[in-house]
Amino acid sequence: MIKTLKFGGTSVGSAANMRRVAEIIVSEGARLTVLSAMSGTTDALVKISAAIRTGDSDTVHATIGMLRDKYSTCIEELLTANRTAALDRMEDALATVANEALTYRGELSDKWILAQGELLTSAIFCLHMQEAGHRAVLLSSPEFMHTDPEGKPDTAKLNRELTRLVAEGDPGVYYIAQGFICTDAEGHLSNLGRGGSDYSAALMGVAIGSDEVQIWTDIDGMHNNDPRVVDRTFPIRRMSFDEAAELAYFGAKILHPATIQPCKEAGISVRLKNSMEPQAEGTLISDAEENAMDFHAIAAKDGITVVRIASARMLMAYGFLRKVFEVFEKYRTPVDMITTSEVEVSLTIDSTCRLDDIIRELSPFGSVEVDRDNTIVCIVGCIGYQHVGLAARIFDGVKEVPIKMISYGANHRSMAILVATEHKKQTLQALNDHLFPA
């Protein structure tokens, strides 16, 4: 069985964790392993980029110093024969980041800086694999992970290059690559966005003809609710691609939303595992029939803004919604939920970077109202319209919570409600207690 494994930042967040990851890779017989940066690295690099933009040199140097301490500690604990090489690699990377602070080139520098975490982490880890006596080869993801002008991965190039490097390579070699990072259409070092390491692993797994893609984090698979917020959750052992996609899109942090589709199209199973407890069963996502339970899981997506447009021009009119959505398309802002009445349309977005432009262009259509700090709560399961009483059970569970929007009917797998983020914990716990009684 050909396997592609991806490990998140916490899984490679220390020397001890890296040793455990190496053992897992060997035990699973992974053909290709995709790594995130050590936990905390990307946040630190984002902080450096922000400090460069504001001219805060003290923060730049202090944060670089923190990263030096973090990585040198890991290297000292993890390596012996390759220690000097790893320390030199670290100093070169940090010195180059510091140099970027002097020659800042806007977004180009930001993306270059962010890429250094994955590059450095994977280099250190590969040295550890080699030092432990394994035949490990470090690949450079930006050499084969390219994106087009729209930011979409060039899968033809990826498939061609990884087939040459890995699929047709030595089966006794453990190939190590970086998640998240890529080369953009202009040939610059870039990335697939936060959480893009999962997506990278899915695309790479498809490219080398994997039978299974494994996503390793610090949680035992997909839970029925967010265990960081809700008491008495439990792991889900099997779920369909469609259910997993709904949960990932609506906030299940264990999996990036884009991960599912490439694997679904290629018929490759996705397994979610806990690197801290490798023997735990985890969650298998496959083409299996959807769970027969009425309610399967709940997820929440924060940072939601509601845009409401009220206009008498909507009454008995056609083409109005098309014009509204053309504005969001123009500013490349996806819409999550939408509800309409005769004279009002309400929709939600999770990115406000172009909100001022959107409001300006919507204003001629009618009055525009913006409502921030909301959360979408999505209930996933077998919620067919022919099933009597399921909606009533959901709403009975949140009868003490003010609900702003409701979305149902696009498919039989989910129902979504919008609440103020201040009511998120109350909503998730109430639904958990009501729909999944102990």
Coordinates of C-alpha atoms in Angstrom, one line a residue:
M1 CA 0.0 0.0 0.0
I2 CA 1.4 3.4 -1.0
K3 CA 0.9 6.0 1.8
T4 CA 1.3 9.7 2.0
L5 CA 1.5 11.1 5.5
K6 CA 1.2 14.7 6.7
F7 CA 2.2 15.9 10.1
G8 CA 1.1 19.2 11.6
G9 CA 3.1 21.7 13.5
T10 CA 2.4 20.2 17.0
S11 CA 3.4 16.8 15.7
V12 CA 6.9 18.1 14.8
G13 CA 6.9 20.7 17.6
S14 CA 9.9 19.3 19.6
A15 CA 12.8 16.9 19.4
A16 CA 10.8 14.2 21.2
N17 CA 7.8 14.7 18.8
M18 CA 10.1 14.5 15.8
R19 CA 11.5 11.2 17.0
R20 CA 7.9 9.9 17.4
V21 CA 7.0 11.0 13.9
A22 CA 10.1 9.2 12.5
E23 CA 8.9 6.0 14.2
I24 CA 5.4 6.4 12.7
I25 CA 6.8 7.0 9.2
V26 CA 8.8 3.8 9.4
S27 CA 6.0 1.8 11.0
E28 CA 3.5 3.0 8.3
G29 CA 6.0 2.5 5.5
A30 CA 5.2 6.0 4.2
R31 CA 6.4 6.6 0.7
L32 CA 6.0 10.4 1.0
T33 CA 5.8 12.5 4.1
V34 CA 4.6 16.1 4.1
L35 CA 5.6 18.4 7.1
S36 CA 4.3 21.6 8.5
A37 CA 6.6 24.1 10.3
M38 CA 7.3 23.5 14.0
S39 CA 4.4 24.7 16.1
G40 CA 4.6 28.5 16.7
T41 CA 6.9 29.1 13.8
T42 CA 4.4 30.5 11.2
D43 CA 2.8 32.8 13.8
A44 CA 6.3 34.1 14.7
L45 CA 7.1 34.7 11.0
V46 CA 3.8 36.5 10.5
K47 CA 4.7 38.6 13.5
I48 CA 8.1 39.4 11.9
S49 CA 6.4 40.4 8.6
A50 CA 4.0 42.7 10.4
A51 CA 6.8 44.3 12.4
I52 CA 8.8 44.9 9.2
R53 CA 5.8 46.7 7.7
T54 CA 5.6 49.0 10.7
G55 CA 9.3 49.5 11.0
D56 CA 9.4 47.8 14.4
S57 CA 13.0 46.5 14.3
D58 CA 13.0 45.5 18.0
T59 CA 10.2 43.1 17.5
V60 CA 11.9 41.7 14.4
H61 CA 15.1 41.0 16.2
A62 CA 13.4 39.7 19.3
T63 CA 11.2 37.3 17.4
I64 CA 14.2 36.0 15.3
G65 CA 16.0 35.5 18.6
M66 CA 13.0 33.4 19.9
L67 CA 13.1 31.3 16.8
R68 CA 16.9 30.8 17.1
D69 CA 16.4 29.5 20.7
K70 CA 13.5 27.3 19.7
Y71 CA 15.3 25.6 16.8
S72 CA 18.7 25.4 18.3
T73 CA 17.2 23.6 21.3
C74 CA 15.5 21.1 19.0
I75 CA 18.7 20.6 17.0
E76 CA 20.8 20.1 20.1
E77 CA 18.4 17.5 21.5
L78 CA 17.7 15.7 18.2
L79 CA 21.0 15.5 16.3
T80 CA 24.6 14.5 17.0
A81 CA 26.6 13.9 13.8
N82 CA 24.4 16.3 11.7
R83 CA 24.1 18.9 14.5
T84 CA 26.6 21.4 13.0
A85 CA 25.0 21.2 9.5
A86 CA 21.6 21.8 11.0
L87 CA 22.7 24.7 13.1
D88 CA 24.4 26.3 10.1
R89 CA 21.2 25.8 8.0
M90 CA 19.2 27.5 10.8
E91 CA 21.6 30.4 11.0
D92 CA 21.5 30.9 7.3
A93 CA 17.7 30.9 7.2
L94 CA 17.4 33.4 10.1
A95 CA 20.1 35.6 8.7
T96 CA 18.2 35.7 5.4
V97 CA 15.0 36.5 7.2
A98 CA 16.8 39.4 8.9
N99 CA 18.1 40.6 5.5
E100 CA 14.6 40.6 4.1
A101 CA 13.7 43.0 6.9
L102 CA 16.3 45.4 5.3
T103 CA 15.1 44.9 1.7
Y104 CA 11.4 44.5 2.3
R105 CA 9.4 44.1 -0.9
G106 CA 5.9 43.9 0.3
E107 CA 3.8 40.8 -0.2
L108 CA 6.7 39.1 -2.0
S109 CA 8.8 39.3 1.2
D110 CA 5.9 38.3 3.4
K111 CA 5.4 35.0 1.5
W112 CA 9.1 34.3 1.3
I113 CA 9.5 34.8 5.0
L114 CA 6.5 32.5 5.8
A115 CA 8.0 29.7 3.7
Q116 CA 11.1 29.5 5.9
G117 CA 9.4 27.5 8.7
E118 CA 8.5 24.5 6.5
L119 CA 11.9 24.6 4.7
L120 CA 13.9 24.6 8.0
T121 CA 11.7 22.1 9.8
S122 CA 11.8 19.6 7.0
A123 CA 15.6 19.9 6.6
I124 CA 16.2 19.2 10.3
F125 CA 13.8 16.3 10.3
C126 CA 15.4 14.7 7.2
L127 CA 18.8 15.0 8.9
H128 CA 17.3 13.1 11.9
M129 CA 15.9 10.4 9.6
Q130 CA 19.3 9.9 8.0
E131 CA 21.1 10.0 11.3
A132 CA 18.8 7.3 12.5
G133 CA 19.9 5.0 9.7
H134 CA 17.0 5.5 7.2
R135 CA 17.4 6.3 3.6
A136 CA 15.6 9.7 3.6
V137 CA 15.6 12.2 0.7
L138 CA 14.6 15.9 1.2
L139 CA 12.4 17.3 -1.6
S140 CA 11.7 21.0 -2.3
S141 CA 8.0 21.4 -2.7
P142 CA 8.3 24.7 -4.6
E143 CA 10.1 22.9 -7.4
F144 CA 6.9 20.8 -8.2
M145 CA 4.0 22.6 -6.4
H146 CA 3.2 25.5 -8.7
T147 CA 0.1 27.7 -8.9
D148 CA -1.5 29.5 -11.8
P149 CA -2.5 33.2 -11.9
E150 CA -5.7 32.4 -10.0
G151 CA -3.7 30.7 -7.2
K152 CA -4.9 27.2 -8.2
P153 CA -2.4 24.3 -8.1
D154 CA -0.9 23.2 -11.4
T155 CA -1.8 19.5 -10.9
A156 CA -0.5 18.5 -14.3
K157 CA 3.0 19.7 -13.4
L158 CA 2.7 18.3 -9.9
N159 CA 1.7 14.8 -11.2
R160 CA 4.5 14.8 -13.8
E161 CA 7.3 15.9 -11.4
L162 CA 6.3 13.8 -8.4
T163 CA 5.8 10.7 -10.6
R164 CA 9.4 11.2 -11.8
L165 CA 10.8 12.0 -8.3
V166 CA 8.8 9.6 -6.1
A167 CA 6.5 7.2 -7.8
E168 CA 9.2 6.1 -10.2
G169 CA 11.9 6.5 -7.5
D170 CA 13.5 4.0 -5.1
P171 CA 10.8 2.3 -3.1
G172 CA 13.2 2.0 -0.2
V173 CA 13.6 5.7 0.3
Y174 CA 11.5 7.9 2.6
Y175 CA 10.7 11.1 0.7
I176 CA 10.3 14.2 2.8
A177 CA 8.5 17.3 1.5
Q178 CA 7.1 20.6 2.8
G179 CA 3.4 21.4 3.0
F180 CA 1.9 24.9 2.6
I181 CA 4.6 26.4 0.3
C182 CA 4.7 26.6 -3.5
T183 CA 5.8 28.7 -6.4
D184 CA 3.4 31.2 -7.9
A185 CA 2.7 31.9 -11.5
E186 CA 5.5 34.6 -11.6
G187 CA 8.1 32.2 -10.2
H188 CA 8.1 33.6 -6.7
L189 CA 8.1 31.6 -3.5
S190 CA 4.5 31.6 -2.2
N191 CA 2.0 29.5 -0.2
L192 CA -1.4 27.8 -0.4
G193 CA -2.8 29.7 2.6
R194 CA -3.0 28.9 6.3
G195 CA -3.8 25.2 6.8
G196 CA -2.6 24.5 3.2
S197 CA -0.3 21.7 4.4
D198 CA -3.3 19.3 4.4
Y199 CA -4.2 20.4 0.9
S200 CA -0.6 19.9 -0.2
A201 CA -0.6 16.4 1.2
A202 CA -3.8 15.5 -0.6
L203 CA -2.5 16.8 -4.0
M204 CA 0.8 15.0 -3.5
G205 CA -0.9 11.8 -2.4
V206 CA -3.0 11.8 -5.6
A207 CA 0.1 12.6 -7.7
I208 CA 2.1 9.6 -6.6
G209 CA -0.9 7.2 -6.7
S210 CA -1.3 6.7 -3.0
D211 CA -3.8 4.3 -1.6
E212 CA -4.3 6.4 1.5
V213 CA -3.5 9.9 2.7
Q214 CA -3.0 10.2 6.5
I215 CA -3.3 13.5 8.3
W216 CA -1.6 13.3 11.7
T217 CA -2.4 15.9 14.4
D218 CA -2.7 16.0 18.2
I219 CA -6.4 14.9 18.2
D220 CA -7.7 11.3 17.9
G221 CA -9.6 11.8 14.7
M222 CA -12.7 13.9 13.9
H223 CA -14.9 14.4 16.9
N224 CA -18.6 14.9 16.9
N225 CA -18.0 18.4 18.3
D226 CA -15.1 20.7 19.2
P227 CA -13.4 19.0 22.2
R228 CA -11.6 22.3 22.9
V229 CA -14.9 24.0 23.6
V230 CA -17.4 21.3 24.4
D231 CA -17.5 18.7 27.2
R232 CA -18.3 15.0 26.5
T233 CA -17.4 14.8 22.8
F234 CA -16.4 11.5 21.2
P235 CA -14.3 10.6 18.0
I236 CA -16.1 9.4 14.9
R237 CA -14.5 6.3 13.5
R238 CA -15.9 6.3 9.9
M239 CA -17.5 9.0 7.8
S240 CA -18.1 9.8 4.1
F241 CA -16.2 12.3 2.0
D242 CA -19.2 14.6 1.8
E243 CA -19.7 14.6 5.6
A244 CA -16.1 15.3 6.2
A245 CA -16.1 18.1 3.6
E246 CA -19.1 19.8 5.3
L247 CA -17.4 19.6 8.7
A248 CA -14.1 20.8 7.5
Y249 CA -15.6 23.8 5.6
F250 CA -17.7 24.8 8.6
G251 CA -14.9 24.9 11.1
A252 CA -13.6 21.4 12.1
K253 CA -10.0 22.4 12.7
I254 CA -8.5 19.0 12.3
L255 CA -8.8 19.1 8.5
H256 CA -8.4 21.8 5.9
P257 CA -11.6 22.1 3.8
A258 CA -9.8 21.7 0.4
T259 CA -8.2 18.4 1.4
I260 CA -11.2 16.2 0.7
Q261 CA -12.0 16.9 -3.0
P262 CA -8.8 15.7 -4.6
C263 CA -8.9 12.4 -2.6
K264 CA -12.6 11.9 -3.3
E265 CA -12.1 12.4 -7.0
A266 CA -9.2 9.9 -7.0
G267 CA -10.9 7.4 -4.7
I268 CA -8.2 7.7 -2.1
S269 CA -9.1 7.2 1.6
V270 CA -8.1 9.8 4.1
R271 CA -7.3 8.7 7.6
L272 CA -7.0 11.2 10.5
K273 CA -4.6 10.1 13.3
N274 CA -3.1 11.3 16.5
S275 CA 0.7 11.5 16.5
M276 CA 0.7 11.6 20.3
E277 CA -1.3 8.3 20.5
P278 CA -0.3 6.5 17.3
Q279 CA -2.2 3.3 18.4
A280 CA -5.5 5.2 18.6
E281 CA -7.9 4.3 15.8
G282 CA -8.6 7.7 14.5
T283 CA -11.1 8.5 11.7
L284 CA -11.3 6.9 8.2
I285 CA -12.9 9.1 5.5
S286 CA -13.9 7.1 2.4
D287 CA -16.6 6.4 -0.2
A288 CA -18.4 4.4 2.4
E289 CA -22.1 5.0 2.8
E290 CA -23.1 7.9 5.0
N291 CA -23.7 7.2 8.6
A292 CA -27.3 6.2 9.3
M293 CA -27.4 8.3 12.5
D294 CA -29.8 11.3 12.2
F295 CA -27.1 13.6 13.6
H296 CA -23.4 12.8 13.1
A297 CA -21.4 15.8 14.2
I298 CA -21.3 19.6 14.8
A299 CA -18.8 22.2 13.7
A300 CA -18.4 25.9 14.1
K301 CA -16.9 28.6 11.9
D302 CA -15.9 31.9 13.5
G303 CA -15.1 35.3 12.0
I304 CA -18.4 35.5 10.1
T305 CA -19.8 38.9 8.9
V306 CA -23.4 39.3 7.8
V307 CA -24.2 41.7 5.0
R308 CA -27.9 42.6 4.6
I309 CA -29.3 44.4 1.6
A310 CA -32.9 45.7 1.9
S311 CA -34.5 47.1 -1.3
A312 CA -38.1 47.5 -2.6
R313 CA -36.5 46.9 -6.0
M314 CA -36.3 43.2 -5.1
L315 CA -40.1 42.9 -5.0
M316 CA -41.3 40.8 -8.0
A317 CA -37.9 41.5 -9.7
Y318 CA -35.6 39.2 -11.5
G319 CA -31.8 39.6 -11.9
F320 CA -31.4 41.4 -8.6
L321 CA -29.6 38.5 -6.9
R322 CA -27.3 38.1 -9.9
K323 CA -26.2 41.7 -9.6
V324 CA -25.6 41.3 -5.9
F325 CA -23.4 38.2 -6.4
E326 CA -21.5 39.9 -9.2
V327 CA -20.2 42.4 -6.7
F328 CA -18.9 39.6 -4.4
E329 CA -17.4 37.8 -7.5
K330 CA -15.7 41.1 -8.5
Y331 CA -13.9 41.3 -5.2
R332 CA -13.3 37.5 -4.9
T333 CA -15.2 37.2 -1.7
P334 CA -17.0 33.8 -1.2
V335 CA -20.4 33.6 0.4
D336 CA -21.2 31.0 3.0
M337 CA -24.9 31.3 3.8
I338 CA -27.7 33.2 2.2
T339 CA -31.4 33.9 3.1
T340 CA -33.9 36.0 1.2
S341 CA -37.3 37.6 1.7
E342 CA -39.4 39.6 -0.8
V343 CA -37.4 42.8 0.0
E344 CA -34.2 41.7 1.7
V345 CA -31.2 39.4 1.2
S346 CA -28.9 38.4 4.0
L347 CA -25.6 36.7 3.3
T348 CA -22.5 35.8 5.2
I349 CA -18.8 36.1 4.4
D350 CA -15.6 35.1 6.3
S351 CA -13.3 37.6 4.7
T352 CA -13.7 41.4 5.2
C353 CA -10.5 42.5 3.4
R354 CA -12.6 44.0 0.5
L355 CA -15.7 44.8 2.6
D356 CA -15.5 48.5 2.1
D357 CA -15.4 48.1 -1.7
I358 CA -18.3 45.6 -1.6
I359 CA -20.5 48.0 0.5
R360 CA -19.8 50.9 -1.8
E361 CA -21.0 48.9 -4.8
L362 CA -24.0 47.4 -3.1
S363 CA -25.2 50.8 -1.7
P364 CA -27.0 51.8 -4.9
F365 CA -29.2 48.7 -4.7
G366 CA -30.7 49.7 -1.3
S367 CA -29.8 50.1 2.3
V368 CA -26.8 47.9 3.5
E369 CA -26.3 46.7 7.0
V370 CA -23.2 45.0 8.3
D371 CA -23.2 42.7 11.4
R372 CA -19.8 41.4 12.6
D373 CA -18.6 38.8 15.1
N374 CA -20.8 35.9 14.3
T375 CA -20.4 32.1 14.1
I376 CA -21.9 29.6 11.8
V377 CA -22.8 26.4 13.6
C378 CA -23.3 23.4 11.2
I379 CA -25.1 20.2 12.2
V380 CA -24.1 17.3 9.9
G381 CA -25.9 14.0 9.5
C382 CA -28.7 12.4 7.7
I383 CA -31.2 15.3 7.8
G384 CA -33.5 14.5 4.9
Y385 CA -36.5 16.6 4.3
Q386 CA -38.7 13.6 4.4
H387 CA -37.7 12.8 8.0
V388 CA -40.2 14.3 10.4
G389 CA -39.1 16.1 13.6
L390 CA -35.3 16.5 13.0
A391 CA -35.4 20.3 12.6
A392 CA -37.6 20.4 15.7
R393 CA -35.0 18.5 17.7
I394 CA -32.2 20.9 16.6
F395 CA -34.2 24.0 17.5
D396 CA -35.4 22.5 20.8
G397 CA -31.7 22.2 21.7
V398 CA -31.0 25.9 21.1
K399 CA -34.3 27.3 22.3
E400 CA -32.3 29.6 24.7
V401 CA -30.0 30.9 22.0
P402 CA -30.8 33.9 19.7
I403 CA -30.6 32.7 16.1
K404 CA -29.8 35.2 13.3
M405 CA -30.0 33.0 10.2
I406 CA -31.0 29.5 9.2
S407 CA -29.8 27.6 6.1
Y408 CA -31.2 24.2 5.1
G409 CA -32.2 22.5 1.9
A410 CA -29.1 22.6 -0.3
N411 CA -28.5 19.0 0.6
H412 CA -29.7 16.4 3.0
R413 CA -26.4 16.3 5.0
S414 CA -26.5 19.5 7.0
M415 CA -28.3 22.4 8.6
A416 CA -26.6 25.6 9.5
I417 CA -27.5 28.3 11.9
L418 CA -25.9 31.7 12.6
V419 CA -25.4 33.0 16.1
A420 CA -23.4 35.8 17.7
T421 CA -19.9 34.5 18.5
E422 CA -20.6 35.3 22.2
H423 CA -23.2 32.5 22.1
K424 CA -20.9 30.0 20.4
K425 CA -20.0 27.9 23.4
Q426 CA -23.5 27.9 24.7
T427 CA -24.8 26.8 21.3
L428 CA -22.3 24.0 20.8
Q429 CA -22.7 22.6 24.3
A430 CA -26.5 22.8 24.2
L431 CA -26.6 20.9 20.8
N432 CA -24.1 18.4 22.0
D433 CA -26.1 17.6 25.1
H434 CA -29.4 17.5 23.2
L435 CA -28.5 15.6 20.1
F436 CA -25.8 13.3 21.6
P437 CA -27.0 12.5 25.1
A438 CA -24.7 10.3 27.1

